[in-house]
Amino acid sequence: MNNQTKGLLFALCATLLWSVNFVIASGIKGHIPPVGLAFWRWTVACIVLAPFAIKSTIKSRIVISHNIRFLAVTALLGITIFNTLIYFAGQTTSAANLSLIAISIPLFIVALSRIAFKEKVSKTKIIGIATIISGVLILITKGSLQSLFQIKFVIGDLIMLIACFFFASYTILVRLKPKELPSKVFLFSVFILGVLFLFPFYLWEHLYYRKVKFDSITIFATTYVGIFASLVSYYLWNEAITIIGTQKTALIYYLIPVFSGLLAYFFLNQQIILSQIISMGVIILGLFITNRKKTSSSPSHFKHKKSIIKSLSLYFSNFKNR
């Protein structure tokens, strides 16, 4: 398996795990308070990762101390703030609005990549992104343009938009990860810092707002989101960024509504309508367009082309002289 395939596979798996997370969140909406869910989600991730990362983290303590500011900002944006804001946004806005605003995440990432790393956005990629967004809009509006204009925005939508920007910023920061830090050490450090930042808010919520009720639903939900939607998915997402870059990884995120729709069909008995099938096809087509390789721009291609033209011209000149 080459690096390109490996990176795309990692991003696909991370997106699939997050899609399951959205289906679970839809099933337990209102059962767990937002900060409580975020706090126990990352606490579970830290506990599961600790046996595999604690020794390496101790060995890397000098590197960690030198990069503590970078790690703290990364943890604050990607762990503490992003997921917590999504849970808060879900309290006051609809799932359709959340899906619509989530479109901005890859767009933020592409824009920030252009600013931070001078990554060019080709015409082919722009066409691909436009195609993907069209597919997502078909999914959200169920194929009716009129319903798009009827969507009403509330405070939760603004919260979701801010959350999207923070996750895009986290994705950019991951690419700047110090090479001296192994992936598991980086993750463990970021998770620990993220939980520490969350703890005061969790304590306030627990004392003055609402306590977490530890029943079977809570335990199942926090276990899944802690292990799969946090530890495993973040590791795969970070590795994909390292292998194939921020822009390609970001665009895979658009498969979330495709995966979520299929999972909701199998596990929540939600019907798949024609507009969903069309939107899935359009999204996948857009991804193919954005990941299409341009062979014509490569130097070796030009050299090969020139050599063919030169050979043909020599052949015809010899033919004339005969």
CSV table of C-alpha atoms in Angstrom, one decimal:
chain,number,residue,atom,x,y,z
A,1,MET,CA,0.0,0.0,0.0
A,2,ASN,CA,1.5,3.3,-1.1
A,3,ASN,CA,1.4,6.4,1.1
A,4,GLN,CA,-1.4,8.1,-0.9
A,5,THR,CA,-3.7,5.1,-0.5
A,6,LYS,CA,-2.7,4.7,3.2
A,7,GLY,CA,-3.5,8.4,3.9
A,8,LEU,CA,-6.8,8.3,2.2
A,9,LEU,CA,-7.8,5.1,4.0
A,10,PHE,CA,-6.9,6.7,7.4
A,11,ALA,CA,-9.0,9.7,6.6
A,12,LEU,CA,-11.9,7.6,5.5
A,13,CYS,CA,-11.8,5.4,8.7
A,14,ALA,CA,-11.6,8.6,10.9
A,15,THR,CA,-14.6,10.0,9.0
A,16,LEU,CA,-16.6,6.7,9.4
A,17,LEU,CA,-15.9,6.7,13.1
A,18,TRP,CA,-17.1,10.3,13.5
A,19,SER,CA,-20.2,9.4,11.5
A,20,VAL,CA,-21.1,6.7,14.0
A,21,ASN,CA,-20.5,9.3,16.7
A,22,PHE,CA,-23.2,11.6,15.1
A,23,VAL,CA,-25.7,8.7,15.0
A,24,ILE,CA,-25.1,8.0,18.7
A,25,ALA,CA,-25.4,11.7,19.5
A,26,SER,CA,-28.7,11.8,17.7
A,27,GLY,CA,-29.9,8.9,19.8
A,28,ILE,CA,-28.9,10.3,23.2
A,29,LYS,CA,-29.7,13.9,22.6
A,30,GLY,CA,-30.5,15.6,26.0
A,31,HIS,CA,-29.4,12.6,28.0
A,32,ILE,CA,-26.0,13.8,28.9
A,33,PRO,CA,-25.0,17.5,29.6
A,34,PRO,CA,-22.6,19.0,27.0
A,35,VAL,CA,-19.5,19.6,29.1
A,36,GLY,CA,-20.0,16.3,31.0
A,37,LEU,CA,-20.1,14.4,27.7
A,38,ALA,CA,-16.9,16.2,26.5
A,39,PHE,CA,-15.1,15.7,29.8
A,40,TRP,CA,-15.7,12.0,30.1
A,41,ARG,CA,-15.2,11.5,26.4
A,42,TRP,CA,-11.6,12.7,26.6
A,43,THR,CA,-11.0,11.2,30.1
A,44,VAL,CA,-11.9,7.7,28.7
A,45,ALA,CA,-9.5,8.4,25.7
A,46,CYS,CA,-6.7,9.3,28.2
A,47,ILE,CA,-7.3,6.2,30.3
A,48,VAL,CA,-7.2,3.8,27.3
A,49,LEU,CA,-4.1,5.5,25.7
A,50,ALA,CA,-2.1,5.7,29.0
A,51,PRO,CA,-0.7,2.1,29.1
A,52,PHE,CA,0.6,2.6,25.5
A,53,ALA,CA,1.9,6.1,25.8
A,54,ILE,CA,3.0,6.8,29.4
A,55,LYS,CA,6.6,5.5,29.1
A,56,SER,CA,7.2,7.3,25.8
A,57,THR,CA,5.7,10.5,27.2
A,58,ILE,CA,8.0,10.4,30.2
A,59,LYS,CA,11.0,9.9,27.9
A,60,SER,CA,9.9,12.8,25.8
A,61,ARG,CA,9.3,15.2,28.7
A,62,ILE,CA,12.0,17.6,27.7
A,63,VAL,CA,10.6,17.9,24.1
A,64,ILE,CA,7.1,18.3,25.6
A,65,SER,CA,8.3,21.1,27.9
A,66,HIS,CA,10.0,22.9,25.0
A,67,ASN,CA,6.7,22.7,23.0
A,68,ILE,CA,4.2,23.1,25.8
A,69,ARG,CA,2.7,26.3,24.4
A,70,PHE,CA,2.1,24.7,21.0
A,71,LEU,CA,0.6,21.6,22.7
A,72,ALA,CA,-1.6,23.7,24.9
A,73,VAL,CA,-3.1,25.8,22.0
A,74,THR,CA,-3.6,22.6,20.0
A,75,ALA,CA,-5.4,20.9,22.9
A,76,LEU,CA,-7.5,24.0,23.7
A,77,LEU,CA,-8.7,24.3,20.1
A,78,GLY,CA,-9.1,20.7,19.0
A,79,ILE,CA,-10.0,18.9,22.3
A,80,THR,CA,-11.4,21.4,24.8
A,81,ILE,CA,-13.3,23.9,22.7
A,82,PHE,CA,-14.3,22.2,19.4
A,83,ASN,CA,-16.4,19.2,20.6
A,84,THR,CA,-17.8,21.0,23.6
A,85,LEU,CA,-19.1,23.8,21.3
A,86,ILE,CA,-20.7,21.2,19.0
A,87,TYR,CA,-22.6,19.8,22.0
A,88,PHE,CA,-23.7,23.3,23.1
A,89,ALA,CA,-24.8,24.1,19.5
A,90,GLY,CA,-26.9,21.0,19.4
A,91,GLN,CA,-28.9,22.2,22.3
A,92,THR,CA,-30.4,25.2,20.4
A,93,THR,CA,-30.2,24.4,16.7
A,94,SER,CA,-31.4,21.6,14.3
A,95,ALA,CA,-29.4,18.8,12.9
A,96,ALA,CA,-30.0,20.2,9.4
A,97,ASN,CA,-28.3,23.5,10.4
A,98,LEU,CA,-25.4,21.7,12.0
A,99,SER,CA,-24.9,19.7,8.8
A,100,LEU,CA,-25.1,22.9,6.7
A,101,ILE,CA,-22.6,24.8,8.8
A,102,ALA,CA,-20.2,21.8,8.9
A,103,ILE,CA,-19.6,22.4,5.2
A,104,SER,CA,-17.4,25.2,6.3
A,105,ILE,CA,-14.8,23.0,8.0
A,106,PRO,CA,-13.0,21.8,4.8
A,107,LEU,CA,-13.3,25.3,3.3
A,108,PHE,CA,-11.7,26.8,6.4
A,109,ILE,CA,-8.9,24.2,6.2
A,110,VAL,CA,-8.3,24.8,2.5
A,111,ALA,CA,-8.2,28.6,3.1
A,112,LEU,CA,-5.9,28.3,6.2
A,113,SER,CA,-3.6,25.9,4.3
A,114,ARG,CA,-3.3,28.5,1.5
A,115,ILE,CA,-2.3,31.1,4.1
A,116,ALA,CA,0.0,29.0,6.3
A,117,PHE,CA,1.6,26.6,3.8
A,118,LYS,CA,1.1,28.5,0.5
A,119,GLU,CA,-0.8,25.4,-0.9
A,120,LYS,CA,-2.3,26.2,-4.3
A,121,VAL,CA,-5.9,25.5,-5.0
A,122,SER,CA,-6.2,24.3,-8.6
A,123,LYS,CA,-9.2,24.9,-10.8
A,124,THR,CA,-9.9,21.1,-10.7
A,125,LYS,CA,-10.0,21.2,-6.9
A,126,ILE,CA,-12.3,24.2,-6.9
A,127,ILE,CA,-14.7,22.4,-9.3
A,128,GLY,CA,-14.5,19.3,-7.1
A,129,ILE,CA,-15.2,21.3,-3.9
A,130,ALA,CA,-18.2,23.0,-5.6
A,131,THR,CA,-19.5,19.6,-6.7
A,132,ILE,CA,-19.2,18.3,-3.1
A,133,ILE,CA,-20.9,21.3,-1.6
A,134,SER,CA,-23.8,20.8,-4.1
A,135,GLY,CA,-24.1,17.2,-3.0
A,136,VAL,CA,-24.3,18.3,0.7
A,137,LEU,CA,-26.9,20.9,-0.1
A,138,ILE,CA,-29.0,18.4,-2.0
A,139,LEU,CA,-28.8,16.2,1.1
A,140,ILE,CA,-29.7,18.9,3.6
A,141,THR,CA,-32.6,20.4,1.5
A,142,LYS,CA,-33.9,17.0,0.3
A,143,GLY,CA,-33.6,18.3,-3.3
A,144,SER,CA,-35.8,21.4,-2.7
A,145,LEU,CA,-34.1,24.7,-3.2
A,146,GLN,CA,-37.0,26.5,-1.5
A,147,SER,CA,-36.3,24.7,1.8
A,148,LEU,CA,-32.8,26.2,1.8
A,149,PHE,CA,-34.2,29.7,2.0
A,150,GLN,CA,-36.6,28.7,4.8
A,151,ILE,CA,-33.8,27.7,7.1
A,152,LYS,CA,-33.7,29.9,10.2
A,153,PHE,CA,-30.5,30.6,12.0
A,154,VAL,CA,-30.1,30.9,15.8
A,155,ILE,CA,-27.3,31.3,18.3
A,156,GLY,CA,-26.4,27.6,18.1
A,157,ASP,CA,-25.5,28.1,14.4
A,158,LEU,CA,-23.0,30.8,15.3
A,159,ILE,CA,-21.5,28.5,18.0
A,160,MET,CA,-21.2,25.7,15.4
A,161,LEU,CA,-19.5,28.1,12.9
A,162,ILE,CA,-16.9,29.1,15.6
A,163,ALA,CA,-16.4,25.4,16.4
A,164,CYS,CA,-15.8,24.6,12.7
A,165,PHE,CA,-13.1,27.3,12.6
A,166,PHE,CA,-11.4,25.9,15.7
A,167,PHE,CA,-11.3,22.4,14.2
A,168,ALA,CA,-9.8,23.8,11.0
A,169,SER,CA,-7.2,25.6,13.1
A,170,TYR,CA,-6.5,22.3,15.0
A,171,THR,CA,-6.0,20.5,11.7
A,172,ILE,CA,-3.5,23.1,10.5
A,173,LEU,CA,-1.6,22.9,13.9
A,174,VAL,CA,-1.3,19.1,13.6
A,175,ARG,CA,0.8,19.6,10.4
A,176,LEU,CA,3.2,21.7,12.5
A,177,LYS,CA,3.7,18.9,15.0
A,178,PRO,CA,7.4,18.6,16.1
A,179,LYS,CA,9.0,15.6,14.5
A,180,GLU,CA,10.7,14.7,17.8
A,181,LEU,CA,7.3,13.9,19.2
A,182,PRO,CA,5.9,10.4,18.4
A,183,SER,CA,2.3,10.3,17.4
A,184,LYS,CA,1.1,8.6,20.5
A,185,VAL,CA,3.0,11.0,22.7
A,186,PHE,CA,1.6,14.0,20.9
A,187,LEU,CA,-2.0,12.6,21.2
A,188,PHE,CA,-1.6,11.7,24.9
A,189,SER,CA,-0.2,15.2,25.7
A,190,VAL,CA,-2.9,16.9,23.8
A,191,PHE,CA,-5.7,14.8,25.4
A,192,ILE,CA,-4.3,15.3,29.0
A,193,LEU,CA,-4.1,19.1,28.5
A,194,GLY,CA,-7.6,19.1,26.9
A,195,VAL,CA,-9.1,17.3,29.9
A,196,LEU,CA,-7.3,19.7,32.3
A,197,PHE,CA,-8.7,22.7,30.5
A,198,LEU,CA,-12.2,21.1,30.6
A,199,PHE,CA,-12.2,20.2,34.3
A,200,PRO,CA,-13.1,23.6,35.8
A,201,PHE,CA,-16.1,23.9,33.4
A,202,TYR,CA,-17.2,20.3,34.1
A,203,LEU,CA,-17.0,21.0,37.9
A,204,TRP,CA,-19.2,24.2,37.5
A,205,GLU,CA,-21.7,22.2,35.4
A,206,HIS,CA,-21.7,19.4,37.9
A,207,LEU,CA,-22.3,21.7,40.9
A,208,TYR,CA,-24.6,24.4,39.5
A,209,TYR,CA,-26.3,23.1,36.3
A,210,ARG,CA,-26.7,19.4,35.8
A,211,LYS,CA,-25.0,16.2,36.9
A,212,VAL,CA,-24.0,13.3,34.6
A,213,LYS,CA,-26.1,10.3,35.3
A,214,PHE,CA,-24.0,7.2,34.9
A,215,ASP,CA,-26.5,4.7,33.5
A,216,SER,CA,-26.0,2.1,30.8
A,217,ILE,CA,-26.7,4.7,28.0
A,218,THR,CA,-24.1,7.1,29.4
A,219,ILE,CA,-21.5,4.4,29.9
A,220,PHE,CA,-22.0,3.0,26.3
A,221,ALA,CA,-21.9,6.5,24.7
A,222,THR,CA,-18.8,7.8,26.6
A,223,THR,CA,-17.0,4.5,26.0
A,224,TYR,CA,-17.6,4.7,22.2
A,225,VAL,CA,-16.8,8.4,21.8
A,226,GLY,CA,-13.8,8.1,24.1
A,227,ILE,CA,-12.2,5.2,22.3
A,228,PHE,CA,-13.3,5.3,18.7
A,229,ALA,CA,-14.6,8.8,18.0
A,230,SER,CA,-11.7,10.4,20.0
A,231,LEU,CA,-8.6,8.2,20.4
A,232,VAL,CA,-8.7,6.1,17.2
A,233,SER,CA,-10.3,8.7,14.9
A,234,TYR,CA,-7.9,11.5,16.0
A,235,TYR,CA,-4.9,9.3,15.6
A,236,LEU,CA,-6.0,8.3,12.0
A,237,TRP,CA,-6.9,11.9,11.1
A,238,ASN,CA,-3.5,13.2,12.4
A,239,GLU,CA,-1.6,10.5,10.5
A,240,ALA,CA,-3.6,11.3,7.3
A,241,ILE,CA,-2.7,14.9,7.6
A,242,THR,CA,1.0,14.0,7.9
A,243,ILE,CA,0.9,11.6,4.9
A,244,ILE,CA,-1.4,13.3,2.3
A,245,GLY,CA,-1.6,16.9,3.6
A,246,THR,CA,-4.3,19.1,5.0
A,247,GLN,CA,-6.4,19.8,1.9
A,248,LYS,CA,-6.9,16.2,0.7
A,249,THR,CA,-7.6,15.0,4.3
A,250,ALA,CA,-10.1,17.9,4.8
A,251,LEU,CA,-12.1,17.0,1.7
A,252,ILE,CA,-12.7,13.4,3.0
A,253,TYR,CA,-14.6,15.0,5.8
A,254,TYR,CA,-17.5,15.6,3.4
A,255,LEU,CA,-18.2,11.9,3.4
A,256,ILE,CA,-19.7,12.2,6.9
A,257,PRO,CA,-23.3,12.8,5.7
A,258,VAL,CA,-22.9,9.9,3.3
A,259,PHE,CA,-21.8,7.5,6.1
A,260,SER,CA,-24.2,9.0,8.6
A,261,GLY,CA,-27.2,8.4,6.3
A,262,LEU,CA,-26.2,4.8,5.7
A,263,LEU,CA,-25.6,4.1,9.4
A,264,ALA,CA,-28.9,5.8,10.3
A,265,TYR,CA,-30.6,3.5,7.8
A,266,PHE,CA,-29.2,0.3,9.2
A,267,PHE,CA,-29.2,1.1,13.0
A,268,LEU,CA,-32.0,3.8,13.5
A,269,ASN,CA,-34.4,2.4,10.8
A,270,GLN,CA,-34.4,5.8,9.0
A,271,GLN,CA,-35.4,5.6,5.4
A,272,ILE,CA,-33.1,6.6,2.5
A,273,ILE,CA,-34.9,8.8,0.0
A,274,LEU,CA,-34.0,9.5,-3.6
A,275,SER,CA,-32.4,12.9,-2.8
A,276,GLN,CA,-30.0,11.2,-0.4
A,277,ILE,CA,-28.9,8.7,-3.0
A,278,ILE,CA,-28.4,11.6,-5.5
A,279,SER,CA,-26.4,13.6,-3.0
A,280,MET,CA,-24.2,10.6,-2.1
A,281,GLY,CA,-23.4,10.2,-5.7
A,282,VAL,CA,-22.6,13.9,-6.2
A,283,ILE,CA,-20.4,14.0,-3.1
A,284,ILE,CA,-18.4,10.9,-4.2
A,285,LEU,CA,-18.1,12.4,-7.7
A,286,GLY,CA,-16.7,15.6,-6.2
A,287,LEU,CA,-14.1,13.7,-4.2
A,288,PHE,CA,-13.0,11.8,-7.4
A,289,ILE,CA,-12.6,15.2,-9.2
A,290,THR,CA,-10.6,16.8,-6.3
A,291,ASN,CA,-8.2,13.8,-6.0
A,292,ARG,CA,-7.7,13.3,-9.8
A,293,LYS,CA,-4.0,13.4,-10.6
A,294,LYS,CA,-2.8,15.9,-13.2
A,295,THR,CA,-0.2,14.0,-15.2
A,296,SER,CA,0.1,16.6,-17.9
A,297,SER,CA,1.9,19.1,-15.7
A,298,SER,CA,4.7,16.9,-14.7
A,299,PRO,CA,8.2,17.6,-16.1
A,300,SER,CA,8.8,14.0,-17.1
A,301,HIS,CA,5.5,14.1,-19.1
A,302,PHE,CA,6.7,17.2,-21.0
A,303,LYS,CA,10.1,15.6,-21.7
A,304,HIS,CA,8.4,12.5,-23.0
A,305,LYS,CA,6.1,14.6,-25.2
A,306,LYS,CA,9.0,16.5,-26.6
A,307,SER,CA,10.9,13.4,-27.4
A,308,ILE,CA,7.9,11.9,-29.3
A,309,ILE,CA,7.5,15.2,-31.3
A,310,LYS,CA,11.3,15.2,-32.1
A,311,SER,CA,11.2,11.6,-33.2
A,312,LEU,CA,8.2,12.2,-35.5
A,313,SER,CA,9.8,15.3,-37.0
A,314,LEU,CA,13.1,13.4,-37.7
A,315,TYR,CA,11.1,10.5,-39.2
A,316,PHE,CA,9.1,12.8,-41.6
A,317,SER,CA,12.3,14.7,-42.6
A,318,ASN,CA,14.0,11.5,-43.5
A,319,PHE,CA,11.0,10.3,-45.4
A,320,LYS,CA,11.0,13.5,-47.5
A,321,ASN,CA,14.7,13.1,-48.3
A,322,ARG,CA,14.2,9.7,-49.7
